[in-house]
Amino acid sequence: MDADNPNRKERSTPQWALYQRENFWRSNDGETPLFNTEPGKLEDLAKEKLSQGGWLYASSNAGQSTTHTANRQAFYRHRIIPRMLVDTNHRDTTWSCFGHTVAAPIGFSPIGINKIYNPAGELPVAKVAAELNLPYCLSTAGSQPIEDVGKANEGGVRFFQLYMPHDDELTVSLLKRAVDSGFTACILTVDTWQLGWRHDDVQNSNYAFYHGQGADLGLSDPVFQKRLAADGIDPKTMPNEAGAKWIDNVWHGRAHDWSKLPWLIKTWKQLSGGKPFAIKGIQHVEDAKKAVSLGVDGIVVSNHAGRQVDGAIASLDALENIVAAVGDQTYIMFDSGVRGASDVVKALALGAKFVFVGRLWVWGLSIAGEHGVRHVMKSLLAELDILMNVAGIQSIDQINRTMLESYPKSYQAMANKAKL
């Protein structure tokens, strides 16, 4: 494409589409692009790079992976209808999320224990997110201290995803650390009181926290340090026991119910000065209505990428239902199954206001650390920018239901769960 095309001067965000040109040119300089970002090939390369434990944890799904399969099938029944001869020389991917102006309606999903994918853990991911001006969401199961992730994301938009302990003092400590480290929203995940049944992880005893790895976020917490001392656990000499105690406070297997939400929302609002509070993992319309009635600022429609309940509704199908019920009452976000820019556009067209991406950047981190995350996410942004250019979309707010032709829900069971 013409590097001096008029769109460069018309937009507030970088012209992401030029990343295509940059990679086309590389061979003239004796270089090649870092790696292929086609999702199936990306996954294959990550498998080659990762340890068995890292690969199994990243790729595993609940049960027979039927929810994972359904997530991808749901995207296939919707087709984008491009418009022609639209002046996309006036085109921009810019968007707003919880009051922040960001580069695109795309964010980094909260994914835990990044150290099993790369020794630097969450730090390079948070750094790239800030660089690209995309919101970054840190998981409570993160493998770096909250404060260090905040510093790595300096200048960026960052949210804190909470797995709520049954220890209110510990919960308050985690939230306070997040506020003090510049995290500007709390997203409570409600679908993971404990991990779903994931056959490969169970068969291989693949739980990093029980083997002394990945508990840094908890081990750096002053309240949790008191809990360790009270139990006589020294994390330096007893890393397995310390990691187990931490994660057993996070994925504790003891459900919370709706009665806890008013306290948590009030606590977060008081600590943060009124910053947004959202719930992640909502799939049923009645749960969405209940969340709205309690005053949440947002809902993330998600089935945890098919990793929690096998045989569950596709996240994209749940999105349609929830948008129809409460889409005009709260900020609806989407997560689960996104593999490319067309998926982002479809989710937005069905009523999501923001889309989280997970496994794509995990594969990039696994393959090439910071450079891998940057390559994957810049490629996704370029793909989105190009799709907008060739499909006649000038701005994100033009993406709506009229852009899609949709077909009946007639999903067939498929043996192959990957590379869909």
Coordinates of C-alpha atoms in Angstrom, one line a residue:
M1 CA 0.0 0.0 0.0
D2 CA 1.0 3.6 -0.5
A3 CA 3.0 4.7 2.6
D4 CA 1.9 8.3 2.0
N5 CA -1.8 7.6 1.5
P6 CA -4.1 10.3 2.9
N7 CA -5.5 8.2 5.8
R8 CA -2.3 8.7 7.8
K9 CA -3.1 12.3 8.2
E10 CA -6.8 11.7 8.9
R11 CA -6.6 9.5 12.0
S12 CA -5.7 9.7 15.7
T13 CA -4.2 6.2 15.8
P14 CA -1.3 4.8 13.9
Q15 CA -2.2 3.4 10.5
W16 CA -1.9 -0.2 11.6
A17 CA -2.4 -1.4 8.0
L18 CA 1.2 -0.3 7.2
Y19 CA 2.4 -3.2 9.2
Q20 CA 1.5 -5.3 6.2
R21 CA 3.7 -3.2 4.0
E22 CA 6.5 -3.3 6.5
N23 CA 6.5 -7.1 6.5
F24 CA 6.2 -7.3 2.7
W25 CA 9.3 -5.2 2.4
R26 CA 11.4 -7.2 4.9
S27 CA 12.9 -9.6 2.4
N28 CA 14.5 -6.6 0.6
D29 CA 16.5 -6.0 3.7
G30 CA 17.5 -9.7 4.1
E31 CA 14.9 -10.3 6.8
T32 CA 11.6 -12.2 7.2
P33 CA 8.6 -11.5 9.4
L34 CA 9.0 -12.9 12.9
F35 CA 6.6 -15.8 12.5
N36 CA 3.3 -16.7 10.8
T37 CA 0.3 -15.3 12.7
E38 CA -2.3 -17.6 11.2
P39 CA -3.9 -19.0 14.3
G40 CA -3.4 -22.7 13.6
K41 CA 0.3 -22.2 12.6
L42 CA 0.8 -19.9 15.6
E43 CA -0.5 -22.6 17.9
D44 CA 1.7 -25.2 16.3
L45 CA 4.8 -23.1 16.8
A46 CA 3.9 -22.3 20.4
K47 CA 3.6 -26.0 21.1
E48 CA 7.1 -26.6 19.7
K49 CA 8.5 -23.8 22.0
L50 CA 6.7 -24.6 25.2
S51 CA 7.4 -27.2 27.9
Q52 CA 4.8 -29.9 28.2
G53 CA 3.3 -28.3 31.2
G54 CA 3.1 -24.9 29.6
W55 CA 1.5 -26.3 26.4
L56 CA -1.0 -28.4 28.3
Y57 CA -2.1 -25.6 30.5
A58 CA -2.4 -23.1 27.7
S59 CA -4.3 -25.4 25.3
S60 CA -6.5 -27.4 27.7
N61 CA -10.2 -27.0 27.8
A62 CA -13.0 -28.4 30.0
G63 CA -14.1 -32.0 29.4
Q64 CA -14.2 -33.0 25.7
S65 CA -13.6 -29.4 24.5
T66 CA -17.2 -29.1 23.1
T67 CA -17.6 -25.5 24.5
H68 CA -14.3 -24.5 22.9
T69 CA -15.6 -26.0 19.6
A70 CA -18.9 -24.2 20.0
N71 CA -17.2 -20.9 20.5
R72 CA -15.6 -21.1 17.0
Q73 CA -18.7 -22.6 15.3
A74 CA -20.8 -19.6 16.5
F75 CA -18.6 -17.2 14.6
Y76 CA -19.0 -19.2 11.4
R77 CA -22.8 -18.7 11.3
H78 CA -22.4 -14.9 10.9
R79 CA -21.0 -13.4 7.7
I80 CA -19.8 -9.9 7.1
I81 CA -21.5 -8.0 4.2
P82 CA -18.9 -5.6 2.8
R83 CA -19.8 -2.2 1.5
M84 CA -18.0 -0.8 -1.6
L85 CA -16.9 2.7 -2.7
V86 CA -16.9 4.1 0.8
D87 CA -14.3 6.8 1.5
T88 CA -12.2 4.8 3.9
N89 CA -9.4 7.3 3.4
H90 CA -11.2 8.7 6.4
R91 CA -10.8 5.8 8.7
D92 CA -9.8 5.2 12.3
T93 CA -9.8 2.4 14.8
T94 CA -9.9 4.6 17.9
W95 CA -12.4 3.8 20.6
S96 CA -13.4 4.5 24.2
C97 CA -13.4 2.0 27.1
F98 CA -14.5 3.0 30.6
G99 CA -13.6 6.6 29.8
H100 CA -10.2 5.9 28.3
T101 CA -9.5 6.7 24.6
V102 CA -7.7 3.6 23.3
A103 CA -6.3 2.5 19.9
A104 CA -9.0 -0.1 19.2
P105 CA -11.9 -1.9 20.9
I106 CA -9.5 -4.7 21.7
G107 CA -7.9 -5.6 25.0
F108 CA -5.6 -8.2 26.6
S109 CA -7.6 -10.9 28.4
P110 CA -6.6 -11.7 32.0
I111 CA -4.5 -14.8 31.8
G112 CA -2.7 -16.2 34.8
I113 CA 0.8 -17.7 35.4
N114 CA 2.5 -16.1 32.4
K115 CA 5.8 -17.4 33.7
I116 CA 5.1 -20.8 32.3
Y117 CA 5.1 -19.2 28.9
N118 CA 8.0 -16.9 29.3
P119 CA 10.4 -16.3 32.2
A120 CA 9.4 -12.6 32.3
G121 CA 5.8 -13.5 32.8
E122 CA 3.3 -10.7 32.6
L123 CA 5.8 -7.8 32.3
P124 CA 6.4 -7.9 28.5
V125 CA 2.7 -8.3 27.9
A126 CA 1.9 -5.3 30.0
K127 CA 4.6 -3.3 28.3
V128 CA 3.4 -4.0 24.8
A129 CA -0.2 -3.2 25.8
A130 CA 0.9 0.2 26.9
E131 CA 3.0 0.7 23.8
L132 CA 0.0 -0.1 21.5
N133 CA -2.5 1.8 23.8
L134 CA -4.7 -1.3 24.3
P135 CA -6.2 -2.0 27.7
Y136 CA -4.3 -4.7 29.7
C137 CA -6.1 -6.8 32.3
L138 CA -4.0 -8.5 35.0
S139 CA -5.2 -11.8 36.5
T140 CA -5.2 -12.4 40.2
A141 CA -3.4 -15.6 39.2
G142 CA -0.6 -13.5 37.7
S143 CA 3.0 -14.6 38.2
Q144 CA 4.4 -11.1 38.9
P145 CA 3.7 -8.6 41.7
I146 CA 0.9 -6.2 40.9
E147 CA 3.2 -3.3 41.5
D148 CA 5.8 -4.5 38.9
V149 CA 3.1 -5.1 36.3
G150 CA 1.8 -1.6 36.9
K151 CA 5.3 -0.2 36.3
A152 CA 5.7 -2.3 33.1
N153 CA 2.4 -0.8 31.9
E154 CA 3.4 2.7 32.7
G155 CA 1.3 5.2 30.6
G156 CA -1.1 2.4 29.7
V157 CA -4.7 1.6 30.5
R158 CA -4.9 -1.3 32.9
F159 CA -7.6 -3.2 34.7
F160 CA -7.4 -5.7 37.6
Q161 CA -9.2 -9.0 37.3
L162 CA -10.2 -10.4 40.7
Y163 CA -10.6 -14.0 41.8
M164 CA -12.2 -13.1 45.1
P165 CA -10.8 -15.0 48.2
H166 CA -13.0 -16.0 51.1
D167 CA -10.7 -13.7 53.2
D168 CA -12.0 -10.1 53.1
E169 CA -8.8 -8.6 54.5
L170 CA -6.9 -10.3 51.6
T171 CA -9.4 -9.2 49.0
V172 CA -9.1 -5.6 50.3
S173 CA -5.3 -5.8 50.2
L174 CA -5.3 -7.0 46.6
L175 CA -7.7 -4.2 45.5
K176 CA -5.7 -1.6 47.3
R177 CA -2.5 -2.7 45.7
A178 CA -4.2 -2.5 42.3
V179 CA -5.5 1.0 42.9
D180 CA -2.1 2.2 44.2
S181 CA -0.5 0.7 41.0
G182 CA -2.8 2.6 38.6
F183 CA -5.3 -0.1 37.7
T184 CA -8.5 1.8 36.8
A185 CA -11.2 -0.9 36.8
C186 CA -12.0 -4.1 38.7
I187 CA -13.3 -7.1 36.8
L188 CA -14.6 -9.9 39.0
T189 CA -14.5 -13.3 37.4
V190 CA -17.4 -15.4 38.6
D191 CA -17.0 -18.6 36.6
T192 CA -13.9 -20.1 38.2
W193 CA -14.3 -20.9 41.9
Q194 CA -12.1 -23.8 40.9
L195 CA -10.6 -25.0 37.6
G196 CA -12.9 -27.0 35.3
W197 CA -12.0 -30.7 34.7
R198 CA -9.2 -30.6 32.2
H199 CA -8.1 -34.1 31.4
D200 CA -4.5 -33.5 30.3
D201 CA -3.7 -31.2 33.2
V202 CA -5.1 -33.7 35.7
Q203 CA -3.2 -36.7 34.1
N204 CA 0.1 -34.8 34.3
S205 CA -0.4 -33.2 37.7
N206 CA 0.0 -30.0 35.8
Y207 CA -0.7 -27.3 38.3
A208 CA 2.2 -24.9 38.5
F209 CA 1.3 -23.4 41.8
Y210 CA 1.5 -26.7 43.5
H211 CA 5.1 -27.0 42.2
G212 CA 6.4 -23.7 43.4
Q213 CA 5.9 -21.7 40.3
G214 CA 3.8 -18.7 39.5
A215 CA 2.5 -17.5 42.9
D216 CA 4.5 -14.2 42.9
L217 CA 1.4 -11.9 42.9
G218 CA 0.2 -13.6 46.1
L219 CA 3.5 -14.1 47.8
S220 CA 4.2 -10.3 47.5
D221 CA 1.0 -9.5 49.3
P222 CA 1.4 -8.3 52.9
V223 CA -1.8 -9.8 54.2
F224 CA -1.0 -13.2 52.5
Q225 CA 2.5 -13.0 54.0
K226 CA 0.9 -12.9 57.4
R227 CA -1.2 -15.9 56.5
L228 CA 1.9 -17.8 55.5
A229 CA 3.7 -16.9 58.7
A230 CA 0.7 -17.9 60.8
D231 CA 0.9 -21.4 59.2
G232 CA 4.6 -21.6 59.6
I233 CA 5.2 -21.7 55.8
D234 CA 8.4 -20.2 54.5
P235 CA 8.0 -19.6 50.8
K236 CA 11.8 -19.7 50.3
T237 CA 12.2 -23.2 51.7
M238 CA 8.6 -24.4 51.1
P239 CA 7.7 -23.1 47.7
N240 CA 5.2 -25.8 46.9
E241 CA 3.3 -25.3 50.1
A242 CA 3.4 -21.5 49.7
G243 CA 2.1 -21.7 46.2
A244 CA -0.6 -24.2 47.1
K245 CA -1.8 -22.0 50.0
W246 CA -2.0 -19.0 47.6
I247 CA -3.9 -20.6 44.8
D248 CA -6.2 -22.4 47.3
N249 CA -7.2 -18.9 48.4
V250 CA -7.9 -18.0 44.8
W251 CA -9.4 -21.1 43.1
H252 CA -10.7 -22.2 46.4
G253 CA -13.7 -24.3 45.3
R254 CA -16.1 -22.4 47.6
A255 CA -18.6 -20.4 45.7
H256 CA -19.6 -16.9 46.4
D257 CA -23.2 -15.8 45.8
W258 CA -24.9 -12.5 44.8
S259 CA -25.2 -11.4 48.4
K260 CA -21.4 -10.7 48.4
L261 CA -21.5 -8.3 45.5
P262 CA -22.8 -5.2 47.2
W263 CA -19.9 -5.3 49.7
L264 CA -17.3 -5.9 46.9
I265 CA -18.7 -3.1 44.7
K266 CA -18.8 -0.7 47.6
T267 CA -15.3 -1.6 48.7
W268 CA -13.8 -1.2 45.2
K269 CA -15.6 2.1 44.7
Q270 CA -14.4 3.5 48.0
L271 CA -10.8 2.4 47.4
S272 CA -10.7 3.5 43.8
G273 CA -12.6 6.8 44.0
G274 CA -15.6 5.4 42.1
K275 CA -13.8 3.7 39.2
P276 CA -15.7 1.1 37.1
F277 CA -16.6 -2.4 38.4
A278 CA -17.5 -5.2 36.0
I279 CA -18.3 -8.9 36.2
K280 CA -16.7 -11.5 33.8
G281 CA -18.2 -14.9 33.1
I282 CA -21.8 -14.0 32.6
Q283 CA -23.6 -16.3 30.1
H284 CA -27.3 -16.3 31.2
V285 CA -29.7 -13.4 30.6
E286 CA -31.1 -13.7 34.2
D287 CA -27.5 -13.3 35.6
A288 CA -27.0 -10.3 33.4
K289 CA -30.2 -8.7 34.7
K290 CA -29.2 -9.4 38.3
A291 CA -25.7 -7.9 37.7
V292 CA -27.3 -4.7 36.2
S293 CA -29.7 -4.5 39.2
L294 CA -26.8 -4.5 41.5
G295 CA -25.2 -1.6 39.7
V296 CA -22.3 -3.1 37.8
D297 CA -20.6 -0.8 35.3
G298 CA -20.0 -3.6 32.8
I299 CA -20.4 -7.2 31.9
V300 CA -17.9 -9.5 30.2
V301 CA -19.8 -12.2 28.3
S302 CA -17.4 -15.1 28.5
N303 CA -17.3 -18.9 29.0
H304 CA -13.6 -18.7 29.9
A305 CA -12.7 -19.8 26.4
G306 CA -14.4 -23.2 27.0
R307 CA -12.1 -24.0 29.9
Q308 CA -14.7 -24.3 32.7
V309 CA -18.1 -25.9 31.7
D310 CA -18.0 -28.5 28.9
G311 CA -21.1 -28.4 26.7
A312 CA -21.9 -24.8 27.5
I313 CA -23.5 -22.2 25.3
A314 CA -21.1 -20.5 22.8
S315 CA -20.0 -17.2 24.1
L316 CA -21.0 -15.4 20.9
D317 CA -24.5 -16.8 21.2
A318 CA -24.7 -15.7 24.8
L319 CA -23.6 -12.3 23.7
E320 CA -26.6 -11.9 21.4
N321 CA -29.0 -12.9 24.2
I322 CA -27.5 -10.6 26.8
V323 CA -27.3 -7.6 24.5
A324 CA -30.9 -8.0 23.7
A325 CA -31.8 -8.1 27.4
V326 CA -29.5 -5.4 28.9
G327 CA -27.3 -4.0 26.2
D328 CA -28.7 -0.5 26.7
Q329 CA -28.2 -0.6 30.4
T330 CA -24.5 -1.4 30.9
Y331 CA -21.2 -1.7 29.1
I332 CA -21.1 -5.1 27.4
M333 CA -17.7 -6.7 26.6
F334 CA -16.9 -10.0 25.0
D335 CA -14.4 -12.7 25.5
S336 CA -13.8 -16.3 24.3
G337 CA -13.0 -17.8 20.9
V338 CA -11.5 -14.7 19.1
R339 CA -8.9 -15.7 16.5
G340 CA -8.9 -12.7 14.1
A341 CA -10.1 -9.3 13.2
S342 CA -13.3 -10.6 11.5
D343 CA -14.2 -12.2 14.9
V344 CA -13.7 -8.8 16.6
V345 CA -16.0 -7.1 14.0
K346 CA -18.6 -9.8 14.4
A347 CA -18.7 -9.5 18.2
L348 CA -19.0 -5.7 17.9
A349 CA -21.7 -6.0 15.2
L350 CA -23.7 -8.2 17.6
G351 CA -23.6 -5.6 20.3
A352 CA -20.3 -5.9 22.2
K353 CA -18.6 -2.6 23.0
F354 CA -15.2 -4.1 23.6
V355 CA -13.5 -7.4 22.8
F356 CA -10.8 -9.2 24.8
V357 CA -8.2 -11.4 23.1
G358 CA -6.3 -14.2 25.0
R359 CA -4.8 -17.2 23.4
L360 CA -3.3 -15.3 20.4
W361 CA -1.0 -13.2 22.6
V362 CA -0.2 -16.2 24.8
W363 CA 1.1 -18.0 21.7
G364 CA 3.1 -14.9 20.8
L365 CA 4.6 -14.7 24.3
S366 CA 5.5 -18.4 24.2
I367 CA 7.2 -18.1 20.9
A368 CA 9.2 -14.9 21.2
G369 CA 8.5 -13.1 24.4
E370 CA 7.9 -9.3 24.1
H371 CA 8.6 -9.4 20.4
G372 CA 6.2 -12.2 19.9
V373 CA 3.4 -10.4 21.8
R374 CA 4.0 -7.2 19.8
H375 CA 4.0 -9.1 16.5
V376 CA 0.8 -10.9 17.2
M377 CA -1.1 -7.8 18.4
K378 CA 0.2 -5.5 15.7
S379 CA -0.8 -8.1 13.2
L380 CA -4.3 -8.2 14.7
L381 CA -4.6 -4.4 14.6
A382 CA -3.3 -4.4 11.0
E383 CA -5.8 -7.0 10.0
L384 CA -8.6 -5.0 11.6
D385 CA -7.5 -1.8 9.9
I386 CA -7.3 -3.5 6.5
L387 CA -10.7 -5.2 7.0
M388 CA -12.2 -1.8 7.7
N389 CA -10.6 -0.4 4.6
V390 CA -11.8 -3.2 2.2
A391 CA -15.2 -3.7 3.8
G392 CA -16.2 0.0 3.8
I393 CA -16.0 0.7 7.5
Q394 CA -14.8 4.2 8.5
S395 CA -15.1 4.0 12.2
I396 CA -15.8 1.5 14.9
D397 CA -19.2 3.1 15.7
Q398 CA -20.4 2.2 12.2
I399 CA -20.1 -1.5 13.0
N400 CA -23.7 -2.8 13.7
R401 CA -26.1 -5.7 13.2
T402 CA -26.9 -4.7 9.6
M403 CA -23.3 -5.7 8.6
L404 CA -24.0 -9.3 9.2
E405 CA -25.9 -12.1 7.4
S406 CA -26.7 -14.7 10.0
Y407 CA -27.7 -18.4 9.7
P408 CA -29.5 -20.8 12.1
K409 CA -27.8 -22.3 15.1
S410 CA -27.3 -25.8 13.7
Y411 CA -23.9 -26.8 15.1
Q412 CA -22.6 -30.3 14.5
A413 CA -20.3 -32.1 16.9
M414 CA -16.7 -32.0 15.6
A415 CA -13.9 -34.3 16.7
N416 CA -11.2 -31.8 15.9
K417 CA -11.2 -29.1 18.6
A418 CA -8.2 -27.1 17.4
K419 CA -7.3 -24.8 14.5
L420 CA -10.9 -24.0 13.9

